[in-house]
Amino acid sequence: MLTHVVTAIGVLGLLTVVPGPDMAVVTRRALMAGPRDGLRTVGGVATGLLLWGALTVAGLAAVLAASPAAYLAVKLLGAGYLVFLGAQTLWQHRRSAPAGRTDAGPAAAGSPWRTGLAGNVLNPKIAVFHTGLLPTLAPPQLPASWGMTLLVLLHTTLTLAWLSSYVLLLSKAGPVLQKPRLHRALGRTTGVALIGLGLAVATAAG
């Protein structure tokens, strides 16, 4: 069993550090409103993973993954949400922020926790990930529901650790990142990345 768990941690760890929508949403919030909001956004992402995990154990995620219409609806909602966040970020970085400014103004509006939760929940790939990959990593010595619960908790813990560390790293570079030109460039890059991810989600097969 220990071998299976170690293997699962390795696979989940590699998948966790690959940049994707969750990391882009966290980056946006951390750059716009600071590390505190960034960490709250990470909390929302983790809550979304736990929700997907509960749906997976209950068998509902499999229904979504197997239903083309439901999958398409969630996919388009998620893609639209990412494009909206990206466009909003580009609009708010159309001019340089005043030197020394650390608040995000309008960009900080809304709950960062809800932002992270919505970004994760509206990603149908998580349903496919939970129903397609996780069962292959589950320790065969455990009942299926227990094995899946263990993997969901491991994945959530790894995600919390990685994204929280990433936010803290951004905060350490805060004085450099707050330079007006660099702040604007990073904001625009994040906005373009969010729009690109949204379009990729919308056009992805499956």
mmCIF file of C-alpha atoms in Angstrom:
data_model
loop_
_atom_site.group_PDB
_atom_site.id
_atom_site.type_symbol
_atom_site.label_atom_id
_atom_site.label_comp_id
_atom_site.label_asym_id
_atom_site.label_seq_id
_atom_site.Cartn_x
_atom_site.Cartn_y
_atom_site.Cartn_z
ATOM 1 C CA MET A 1 0.000 0.000 0.000
ATOM 2 C CA LEU A 2 2.834 2.395 0.841
ATOM 3 C CA THR A 3 4.253 1.981 -2.670
ATOM 4 C CA HIS A 4 0.903 2.902 -4.212
ATOM 5 C CA VAL A 5 0.597 5.984 -1.995
ATOM 6 C CA VAL A 6 4.132 7.175 -2.790
ATOM 7 C CA THR A 7 3.498 6.682 -6.510
ATOM 8 C CA ALA A 8 0.222 8.586 -6.257
ATOM 9 C CA ILE A 9 1.938 11.457 -4.441
ATOM 10 C CA GLY A 10 4.582 11.637 -7.168
ATOM 11 C CA VAL A 11 2.051 11.696 -9.999
ATOM 12 C CA LEU A 12 -0.261 14.141 -8.245
ATOM 13 C CA GLY A 13 2.685 16.346 -7.322
ATOM 14 C CA LEU A 14 3.841 16.591 -10.930
ATOM 15 C CA LEU A 15 0.323 17.402 -12.128
ATOM 16 C CA THR A 16 -0.118 19.994 -9.388
ATOM 17 C CA VAL A 17 2.907 22.103 -10.348
ATOM 18 C CA VAL A 18 1.974 22.236 -14.053
ATOM 19 C CA PRO A 19 0.605 25.766 -14.714
ATOM 20 C CA GLY A 20 -3.105 25.868 -15.464
ATOM 21 C CA PRO A 21 -6.298 27.870 -14.801
ATOM 22 C CA ASP A 22 -6.007 27.629 -11.002
ATOM 23 C CA MET A 23 -2.478 29.017 -11.012
ATOM 24 C CA ALA A 24 -3.453 31.801 -13.411
ATOM 25 C CA VAL A 25 -6.405 32.853 -11.239
ATOM 26 C CA VAL A 26 -4.224 32.818 -8.109
ATOM 27 C CA THR A 27 -1.509 34.818 -9.902
ATOM 28 C CA ARG A 28 -4.014 37.442 -10.963
ATOM 29 C CA ARG A 29 -5.403 37.899 -7.476
ATOM 30 C CA ALA A 30 -2.004 37.906 -5.760
ATOM 31 C CA LEU A 31 -0.615 40.518 -8.153
ATOM 32 C CA MET A 32 -3.709 42.698 -8.017
ATOM 33 C CA ALA A 33 -4.531 42.580 -4.302
ATOM 34 C CA GLY A 34 -1.539 41.140 -2.478
ATOM 35 C CA PRO A 35 -0.596 37.875 -0.772
ATOM 36 C CA ARG A 36 -3.500 37.806 1.680
ATOM 37 C CA ASP A 37 -6.064 37.765 -1.110
ATOM 38 C CA GLY A 38 -3.850 35.364 -3.025
ATOM 39 C CA LEU A 39 -3.916 32.884 -0.151
ATOM 40 C CA ARG A 40 -7.681 33.243 0.179
ATOM 41 C CA THR A 41 -7.967 32.461 -3.509
ATOM 42 C CA VAL A 42 -5.889 29.334 -2.908
ATOM 43 C CA GLY A 43 -8.390 28.403 -0.197
ATOM 44 C CA GLY A 44 -11.199 28.703 -2.730
ATOM 45 C CA VAL A 45 -9.320 26.468 -5.175
ATOM 46 C CA ALA A 46 -8.819 23.869 -2.440
ATOM 47 C CA THR A 47 -12.509 24.013 -1.556
ATOM 48 C CA GLY A 48 -13.342 23.405 -5.203
ATOM 49 C CA LEU A 49 -11.099 20.340 -5.259
ATOM 50 C CA LEU A 50 -12.806 18.988 -2.138
ATOM 51 C CA LEU A 51 -16.207 19.604 -3.743
ATOM 52 C CA TRP A 52 -15.152 17.769 -6.905
ATOM 53 C CA GLY A 53 -13.792 15.002 -4.699
ATOM 54 C CA ALA A 54 -17.103 14.659 -2.864
ATOM 55 C CA LEU A 55 -18.959 14.545 -6.188
ATOM 56 C CA THR A 56 -16.520 11.908 -7.432
ATOM 57 C CA VAL A 57 -16.982 9.665 -4.392
ATOM 58 C CA ALA A 58 -20.747 10.097 -4.758
ATOM 59 C CA GLY A 59 -20.522 9.153 -8.446
ATOM 60 C CA LEU A 60 -21.853 12.473 -9.745
ATOM 61 C CA ALA A 61 -18.608 13.551 -11.401
ATOM 62 C CA ALA A 62 -18.731 10.404 -13.525
ATOM 63 C CA VAL A 63 -22.190 11.424 -14.727
ATOM 64 C CA LEU A 64 -20.845 14.825 -15.785
ATOM 65 C CA ALA A 65 -17.829 13.280 -17.499
ATOM 66 C CA ALA A 66 -20.114 10.873 -19.382
ATOM 67 C CA SER A 67 -22.694 13.493 -20.416
ATOM 68 C CA PRO A 68 -21.585 15.477 -23.479
ATOM 69 C CA ALA A 69 -24.236 18.172 -22.940
ATOM 70 C CA ALA A 70 -23.439 18.705 -19.246
ATOM 71 C CA TYR A 71 -19.711 18.625 -19.913
ATOM 72 C CA LEU A 72 -20.055 21.186 -22.721
ATOM 73 C CA ALA A 73 -22.168 23.502 -20.545
ATOM 74 C CA VAL A 74 -19.643 23.502 -17.689
ATOM 75 C CA LYS A 75 -16.755 23.816 -20.140
ATOM 76 C CA LEU A 76 -18.221 26.904 -21.803
ATOM 77 C CA LEU A 77 -19.084 28.483 -18.450
ATOM 78 C CA GLY A 78 -15.548 27.889 -17.228
ATOM 79 C CA ALA A 79 -14.019 29.203 -20.439
ATOM 80 C CA GLY A 80 -16.202 32.295 -20.317
ATOM 81 C CA TYR A 81 -15.230 32.936 -16.701
ATOM 82 C CA LEU A 82 -11.500 32.764 -17.511
ATOM 83 C CA VAL A 83 -11.897 35.056 -20.528
ATOM 84 C CA PHE A 84 -13.870 37.511 -18.385
ATOM 85 C CA LEU A 85 -11.143 37.570 -15.722
ATOM 86 C CA GLY A 86 -8.485 38.018 -18.397
ATOM 87 C CA ALA A 87 -10.322 40.866 -20.103
ATOM 88 C CA GLN A 88 -10.940 42.540 -16.743
ATOM 89 C CA THR A 89 -7.246 42.275 -15.896
ATOM 90 C CA LEU A 90 -6.187 43.761 -19.245
ATOM 91 C CA TRP A 91 -8.623 46.643 -18.808
ATOM 92 C CA GLN A 92 -7.353 47.415 -15.320
ATOM 93 C CA HIS A 93 -3.739 47.404 -16.539
ATOM 94 C CA ARG A 94 -4.304 49.640 -19.539
ATOM 95 C CA ARG A 95 -2.280 52.290 -17.679
ATOM 96 C CA SER A 96 0.548 52.053 -15.164
ATOM 97 C CA ALA A 97 -0.408 52.086 -11.514
ATOM 98 C CA PRO A 98 0.957 55.004 -9.518
ATOM 99 C CA ALA A 99 4.380 54.360 -8.014
ATOM 100 C CA GLY A 100 4.210 52.727 -4.612
ATOM 101 C CA ARG A 101 0.623 51.677 -4.981
ATOM 102 C CA THR A 102 -0.038 48.245 -3.504
ATOM 103 C CA ASP A 103 -3.823 48.089 -3.462
ATOM 104 C CA ALA A 104 -5.735 46.769 -6.412
ATOM 105 C CA GLY A 105 -8.637 49.211 -6.374
ATOM 106 C CA PRO A 106 -11.553 47.817 -8.368
ATOM 107 C CA ALA A 107 -9.547 44.717 -9.234
ATOM 108 C CA ALA A 108 -9.719 43.620 -5.597
ATOM 109 C CA ALA A 109 -13.512 43.743 -5.557
ATOM 110 C CA GLY A 110 -15.333 40.539 -4.771
ATOM 111 C CA SER A 111 -14.396 37.624 -2.594
ATOM 112 C CA PRO A 112 -11.025 36.060 -3.460
ATOM 113 C CA TRP A 113 -12.274 32.774 -1.993
ATOM 114 C CA ARG A 114 -15.248 32.762 -4.364
ATOM 115 C CA THR A 115 -12.931 33.632 -7.254
ATOM 116 C CA GLY A 116 -10.776 30.570 -6.556
ATOM 117 C CA LEU A 117 -13.808 28.357 -5.965
ATOM 118 C CA ALA A 118 -15.550 29.421 -9.174
ATOM 119 C CA GLY A 119 -12.415 29.013 -11.266
ATOM 120 C CA ASN A 120 -11.938 25.458 -10.012
ATOM 121 C CA VAL A 121 -15.565 24.321 -10.006
ATOM 122 C CA LEU A 122 -16.091 25.580 -13.566
ATOM 123 C CA ASN A 123 -13.239 23.415 -14.845
ATOM 124 C CA PRO A 124 -14.805 20.187 -16.177
ATOM 125 C CA LYS A 125 -11.355 18.695 -16.699
ATOM 126 C CA ILE A 126 -11.279 18.150 -12.932
ATOM 127 C CA ALA A 127 -14.238 15.781 -13.283
ATOM 128 C CA VAL A 128 -12.420 13.840 -16.000
ATOM 129 C CA PHE A 129 -9.240 13.876 -13.905
ATOM 130 C CA HIS A 130 -11.061 12.498 -10.859
ATOM 131 C CA THR A 131 -12.987 9.841 -12.745
ATOM 132 C CA GLY A 132 -10.260 8.868 -15.216
ATOM 133 C CA LEU A 133 -6.889 9.119 -13.475
ATOM 134 C CA LEU A 134 -7.515 8.951 -9.730
ATOM 135 C CA PRO A 135 -9.041 5.443 -9.746
ATOM 136 C CA THR A 136 -5.866 4.105 -11.378
ATOM 137 C CA LEU A 137 -3.797 5.542 -8.506
ATOM 138 C CA ALA A 138 -6.016 4.330 -5.670
ATOM 139 C CA PRO A 139 -4.435 1.690 -3.371
ATOM 140 C CA PRO A 140 -6.159 -1.618 -4.194
ATOM 141 C CA GLN A 141 -5.920 -2.645 -0.543
ATOM 142 C CA LEU A 142 -8.536 -0.047 0.406
ATOM 143 C CA PRO A 143 -12.254 0.055 -0.441
ATOM 144 C CA ALA A 144 -12.829 2.180 -3.537
ATOM 145 C CA SER A 145 -14.500 5.071 -1.696
ATOM 146 C CA TRP A 146 -11.756 5.195 0.944
ATOM 147 C CA GLY A 147 -9.020 5.059 -1.671
ATOM 148 C CA MET A 148 -10.586 7.900 -3.650
ATOM 149 C CA THR A 149 -11.085 9.966 -0.499
ATOM 150 C CA LEU A 150 -7.415 9.512 0.387
ATOM 151 C CA LEU A 151 -6.312 10.630 -3.082
ATOM 152 C CA VAL A 152 -8.609 13.661 -3.053
ATOM 153 C CA LEU A 153 -7.180 14.737 0.307
ATOM 154 C CA LEU A 154 -3.621 14.205 -0.955
ATOM 155 C CA HIS A 155 -4.300 16.206 -4.109
ATOM 156 C CA THR A 156 -5.902 19.030 -2.139
ATOM 157 C CA THR A 157 -3.015 19.120 0.341
ATOM 158 C CA LEU A 158 -0.418 19.225 -2.437
ATOM 159 C CA THR A 159 -2.337 21.983 -4.205
ATOM 160 C CA LEU A 160 -2.586 24.031 -1.008
ATOM 161 C CA ALA A 161 1.132 23.634 -0.326
ATOM 162 C CA TRP A 162 2.219 24.456 -3.882
ATOM 163 C CA LEU A 163 -0.055 27.431 -4.558
ATOM 164 C CA SER A 164 0.482 28.898 -1.082
ATOM 165 C CA SER A 165 4.245 28.673 -1.567
ATOM 166 C CA TYR A 166 3.847 30.302 -4.972
ATOM 167 C CA VAL A 167 1.868 33.200 -3.483
ATOM 168 C CA LEU A 168 4.478 33.699 -0.762
ATOM 169 C CA LEU A 169 7.191 33.708 -3.432
ATOM 170 C CA LEU A 170 5.330 36.428 -5.306
ATOM 171 C CA SER A 171 5.024 38.423 -2.076
ATOM 172 C CA LYS A 172 8.792 38.208 -1.495
ATOM 173 C CA ALA A 173 9.284 39.779 -4.899
ATOM 174 C CA GLY A 174 6.639 42.397 -4.077
ATOM 175 C CA PRO A 175 8.873 45.505 -4.106
ATOM 176 C CA VAL A 176 10.166 44.571 -7.547
ATOM 177 C CA LEU A 177 6.785 43.548 -8.934
ATOM 178 C CA GLN A 178 5.179 46.811 -7.779
ATOM 179 C CA LYS A 179 7.360 48.905 -10.084
ATOM 180 C CA PRO A 180 4.781 50.508 -12.401
ATOM 181 C CA ARG A 181 6.127 49.242 -15.717
ATOM 182 C CA LEU A 182 6.763 45.712 -14.477
ATOM 183 C CA HIS A 183 3.433 45.623 -12.611
ATOM 184 C CA ARG A 184 1.606 46.633 -15.792
ATOM 185 C CA ALA A 185 3.555 44.114 -17.896
ATOM 186 C CA LEU A 186 2.839 41.275 -15.468
ATOM 187 C CA GLY A 187 -0.821 42.237 -15.282
ATOM 188 C CA ARG A 188 -1.132 42.256 -19.057
ATOM 189 C CA THR A 189 0.715 38.945 -19.323
ATOM 190 C CA THR A 190 -1.608 37.404 -16.736
ATOM 191 C CA GLY A 191 -4.652 38.776 -18.559
ATOM 192 C CA VAL A 192 -3.487 37.341 -21.884
ATOM 193 C CA ALA A 193 -2.726 34.008 -20.188
ATOM 194 C CA LEU A 194 -6.220 33.852 -18.673
ATOM 195 C CA ILE A 195 -7.850 34.605 -22.026
ATOM 196 C CA GLY A 196 -5.623 32.023 -23.711
ATOM 197 C CA LEU A 197 -6.525 29.402 -21.119
ATOM 198 C CA GLY A 198 -10.197 30.228 -21.535
ATOM 199 C CA LEU A 199 -10.002 29.780 -25.294
ATOM 200 C CA ALA A 200 -8.033 26.560 -24.835
ATOM 201 C CA VAL A 201 -10.702 25.223 -22.475
ATOM 202 C CA ALA A 202 -13.479 26.213 -24.880
ATOM 203 C CA THR A 203 -11.864 24.553 -27.903
ATOM 204 C CA ALA A 204 -10.461 21.472 -26.158
ATOM 205 C CA ALA A 205 -11.795 18.168 -27.386
ATOM 206 C CA GLY A 206 -13.560 15.817 -25.030
#
